Amino acid sequence: MIKTDILIIGAGPTGLFAVFEAGLLQLKCHLIDALPQAGGQCAEIYPKKPIYDIPGYPEVLAGELVDNLMEQIKPFQPGFTLGERAETIDKLEDGTFVVTTNKGTKHHAPVVAIAGGLGSFEPRKPILENLDKYEDNGVAYMIKEPEIYRNKKVLIAGGGDSALDWSIFLADIAAEVTLVHRRNEFRGALDSVEKVQHLKNEGKINLMTPSEVVALHGDTKLEQVTIRNTETSEDTTLDIDNFIPLFGLSPKLGPIGDWGLEIEKNAIKVDNSLDYQTNIPGIYAIGDVNTYPGKLKLILCGFHEATLMCQSAYQRIFPDKKYVMKYTTVGGVTGFDGSKKEAPKAVVKSID
């Protein structure tokens, strides 16, 4: 069983920043996320989209923000359970909690902070006959291990950043990469679109637009697909090993909605006058997953909520201790790895 001080459900920007604030209080954190990598939507859906309302950053790419947060929390050595969804929660007699994932991984902590953004994310699946038959037999909705596609014929469908970026990445790994999109225009970053066009001209990517996959074929595993041109209605049969539809992720509150928390319009109600605690003492909700009067779903608001949550968590974990807040400009940042960041001390010299 994984034990920690604060168990954070959701490894998006708010959850990651909570690790830093907890670290300043010398509290250890472990994060659970259903996605295969940290960063939430910023990493999975729009890593190359600019964000303009992060203090101190006139403009920062979503993926770059995640990278910076990961670097910021590195000294506090957080643990991660990725690619698993928080499924159940049990409150023990001593008031602590055990959270179990859909894969059976158990986590024990005195404080649980739900920072799941808009909830857990389920892939948006294309409407195709027998699609479920080929799931894990040639069809996947996320790329967790790119190496499994080495020397394979891969078909990617989609028109956003994920479809473009993975097509570019796999062009040097797969034997053949085909990108299908139902429109001629893509929604992704301009440099990615230009890169795909360049790889198409070099013969490294097969680009089929405006087209869509209309049928899957194969006995026990996926072997072929039928692709239809949406303008001419002409069908093409393609031999492939893997089909990866990347149509984005659909947010759902998921199993957390069955934990006895007070829910309002698919969000968790919290006490915003103090610490963003839910109706169950010891369970907090921060970031886009919560709701309260005047709530704004902004990353910077999530950072603020994470800060106050950690202060309250400290008092819950150490009820007999009084924490005196020190500014990082004064006390510096001491990591669990032994690192120390602090402002240089002024040198005082006596005058003869």
Coordinates of N, CA and C in Angstrom, one line a residue, residues 20 71-72 75 328 330-335 338-343:
F20 N 4.0 21.5 -4.5 CA 4.9 22.5 -4.1 C 4.5 23.1 -2.7
E71 N 9.3 20.7 -12.8 CA 10.7 21.1 -12.4 C 10.6 21.7 -11.0
Q72 N 9.5 22.5 -10.8 CA 9.4 23.2 -9.5 C 9.1 22.2 -8.3
P75 N 12.1 18.8 -6.2 CA 12.8 18.6 -4.9 C 11.9 18.0 -3.8
T328 N 8.9 32.5 1.0 CA 10.1 31.8 0.4 C 11.3 32.7 0.2
V330 N 12.3 34.6 2.3 CA 13.0 34.6 3.6 C 13.5 33.2 4.0
G331 N 12.6 32.3 3.9 CA 13.0 30.9 4.4 C 13.6 30.0 3.3
G332 N 13.4 30.5 2.0 CA 13.9 29.6 0.9 C 13.1 28.4 0.7
V333 N 13.6 27.5 0.0 CA 12.8 26.2 -0.3 C 13.8 25.1 -0.1
T334 N 13.4 24.2 0.9 CA 14.2 23.0 1.2 C 13.5 21.8 0.7
G335 N 14.2 21.1 -0.2 CA 13.6 19.9 -0.8 C 13.8 18.6 0.1
G338 N 17.3 17.0 -0.1 CA 18.5 17.7 0.5 C 18.8 19.0 -0.2
S339 N 18.1 19.4 -1.3 CA 18.5 20.6 -2.0 C 18.0 21.8 -1.2
K340 N 18.6 22.9 -1.4 CA 18.2 24.2 -0.7 C 18.3 25.3 -1.7
K341 N 17.2 26.1 -1.8 CA 17.2 27.3 -2.6 C 16.9 28.4 -1.6
E342 N 17.7 29.4 -1.6 CA 17.5 30.6 -0.8 C 18.2 31.8 -1.3
A343 N 17.7 33.0 -0.9 CA 18.3 34.2 -1.4 C 19.7 34.4 -0.7

